[in-house]
């Protein structure tokens, strides 16, 4: 009888030892997973913080880009206005130049001399006469 019960105690003892070892392994795995989880949680928090910082930078850069675009568009409009004014002045100068040529030609035809001769004393003349 003792022989049979001794086997049963030994078997029970082995099962308990195996269970204790299995429990110890499970506890170690749980502890390891818990540490990994804590590290991952910190990483997630840091990543979220970094994401917020990046979003803030993106928003700031977006506003700067919009301002630069507005300034660029204003400069283009200013250039267009200056081009238009320049063309207008160029047309006026051409008209004045043509008008001066016309007056000079009429005066030359009427007097036989050009504007240059008028200011240099004329044909055989003196400017002080």
Short mmCIF file of C-alpha atoms in Angstrom, two decimals:
data_model
loop_
_atom_site.label_atom_id
_atom_site.label_comp_id
_atom_site.label_asym_id
_atom_site.label_seq_id
_atom_site.Cartn_x
_atom_site.Cartn_y
_atom_site.Cartn_z
CA UNK A 1 0.00 0.00 0.00
CA UNK A 2 2.72 2.36 0.88
CA UNK A 3 4.33 1.61 -2.44
CA UNK A 4 1.27 2.69 -4.38
CA UNK A 5 0.65 5.75 -2.34
CA UNK A 6 4.30 6.70 -2.51
CA UNK A 7 4.06 6.66 -6.27
CA UNK A 8 1.00 8.76 -6.08
CA UNK A 9 2.72 11.24 -3.75
CA UNK A 10 5.76 11.28 -6.03
CA UNK A 11 3.52 11.75 -9.04
CA UNK A 12 1.60 14.50 -7.27
CA UNK A 13 4.86 16.10 -6.16
CA UNK A 14 6.17 16.00 -9.74
CA UNK A 15 2.92 17.52 -11.04
CA UNK A 16 3.13 20.27 -8.43
CA UNK A 17 6.78 20.90 -9.29
CA UNK A 18 5.92 21.00 -13.00
CA UNK A 19 3.01 23.37 -12.28
CA UNK A 20 5.26 25.58 -10.15
CA UNK A 21 7.85 25.65 -12.94
CA UNK A 22 5.14 26.37 -15.52
CA UNK A 23 3.74 29.11 -13.26
CA UNK A 24 7.24 30.59 -12.84
CA UNK A 25 7.74 30.62 -16.64
CA UNK A 26 4.32 32.22 -17.15
CA UNK A 27 5.10 34.83 -14.47
CA UNK A 28 8.45 35.59 -16.15
CA UNK A 29 6.72 35.92 -19.54
CA UNK A 30 4.09 38.17 -17.99
CA UNK A 31 6.79 40.29 -16.35
CA UNK A 32 8.69 40.53 -19.64
CA UNK A 33 5.52 41.45 -21.55
CA UNK A 34 4.66 43.99 -18.87
CA UNK A 35 8.10 45.64 -19.24
CA UNK A 36 7.75 45.60 -23.03
CA UNK A 37 4.29 47.09 -22.71
CA UNK A 38 5.62 49.91 -20.51
CA UNK A 39 8.38 50.63 -23.05
CA UNK A 40 5.85 50.60 -25.88
CA UNK A 41 3.51 52.91 -23.95
CA UNK A 42 6.36 55.39 -23.44
CA UNK A 43 7.23 55.11 -27.13
CA UNK A 44 3.60 55.76 -28.10
CA UNK A 45 3.47 58.80 -25.80
CA UNK A 46 6.72 60.12 -27.29
CA UNK A 47 5.46 59.45 -30.82
CA UNK A 48 2.20 61.29 -30.10
CA UNK A 49 4.19 64.21 -28.66
CA UNK A 50 6.42 64.22 -31.74
CA UNK A 51 3.37 64.05 -34.01
CA UNK A 52 1.84 67.08 -32.28
CA UNK A 53 5.13 68.98 -32.65
CA UNK A 54 5.31 68.08 -36.34
CA UNK A 55 1.70 69.12 -36.88
CA UNK A 56 2.42 72.44 -35.18
CA UNK A 57 5.46 72.96 -37.41
CA UNK A 58 3.45 72.01 -40.50
CA UNK A 59 0.70 74.47 -39.54
CA UNK A 60 3.26 77.22 -38.97
CA UNK A 61 5.00 76.49 -42.28
CA UNK A 62 1.66 76.36 -44.05
CA UNK A 63 0.80 79.84 -42.75
CA UNK A 64 4.23 81.11 -43.79
CA UNK A 65 3.75 79.60 -47.24
CA UNK A 66 0.34 81.25 -47.57
CA UNK A 67 1.88 84.62 -46.59
CA UNK A 68 4.75 84.17 -49.07
CA UNK A 69 2.24 83.25 -51.78
CA UNK A 70 0.20 86.36 -50.97
CA UNK A 71 3.35 88.51 -51.17
CA UNK A 72 4.34 86.83 -54.42
CA UNK A 73 0.91 87.49 -55.95
CA UNK A 74 1.10 91.14 -54.82
CA UNK A 75 4.53 91.50 -56.44
CA UNK A 76 3.20 90.01 -59.68
CA UNK A 77 0.32 92.51 -59.63
CA UNK A 78 2.81 95.32 -58.96
CA UNK A 79 4.97 94.19 -61.88
CA UNK A 80 1.90 94.09 -64.12
CA UNK A 81 0.95 97.64 -63.06
CA UNK A 82 4.51 98.84 -63.72
CA UNK A 83 4.56 97.15 -67.13
CA UNK A 84 1.28 98.83 -68.03
CA UNK A 85 2.59 102.23 -66.86
CA UNK A 86 5.83 101.67 -68.73
CA UNK A 87 3.95 100.85 -71.94
CA UNK A 88 1.81 103.94 -71.50
CA UNK A 89 4.88 106.14 -70.95
CA UNK A 90 6.61 104.54 -73.92
CA UNK A 91 3.61 105.35 -76.15
CA UNK A 92 3.56 108.94 -74.85
CA UNK A 93 7.32 109.31 -75.48
CA UNK A 94 6.92 107.95 -79.01
CA UNK A 95 4.08 110.42 -79.66
CA UNK A 96 6.15 113.31 -78.27
CA UNK A 97 9.16 112.23 -80.33
CA UNK A 98 6.98 112.06 -83.47
CA UNK A 99 5.48 115.46 -82.61
CA UNK A 100 8.95 117.00 -82.18
CA UNK A 101 10.08 115.49 -85.49
CA UNK A 102 6.95 116.84 -87.15
CA UNK A 103 7.54 120.34 -85.77
CA UNK A 104 11.22 120.17 -86.73
CA UNK A 105 10.35 119.04 -90.25
CA UNK A 106 7.73 121.76 -90.65
CA UNK A 107 10.12 124.39 -89.36
CA UNK A 108 12.94 123.08 -91.56
CA UNK A 109 10.70 123.12 -94.62
CA UNK A 110 9.47 126.62 -93.83
CA UNK A 111 12.83 128.14 -92.91
CA UNK A 112 15.27 125.95 -94.74
CA UNK A 113 17.01 124.93 -91.59
CA UNK A 114 16.53 122.41 -88.76
CA UNK A 115 16.32 122.84 -85.03
CA UNK A 116 20.05 122.26 -84.74
CA UNK A 117 20.78 125.23 -87.00
CA UNK A 118 18.38 127.37 -84.97
CA UNK A 119 20.43 126.81 -81.81
CA UNK A 120 23.84 127.08 -83.52
CA UNK A 121 23.17 130.35 -85.25
CA UNK A 122 21.44 129.18 -88.40
CA UNK A 123 22.82 129.05 -91.90
CA UNK A 124 25.74 131.43 -91.99
CA UNK A 125 24.24 133.25 -89.02
CA UNK A 126 25.17 133.89 -85.45
CA UNK A 127 23.18 132.73 -82.47
CA UNK A 128 23.64 136.13 -80.86
CA UNK A 129 22.09 138.09 -83.73
#
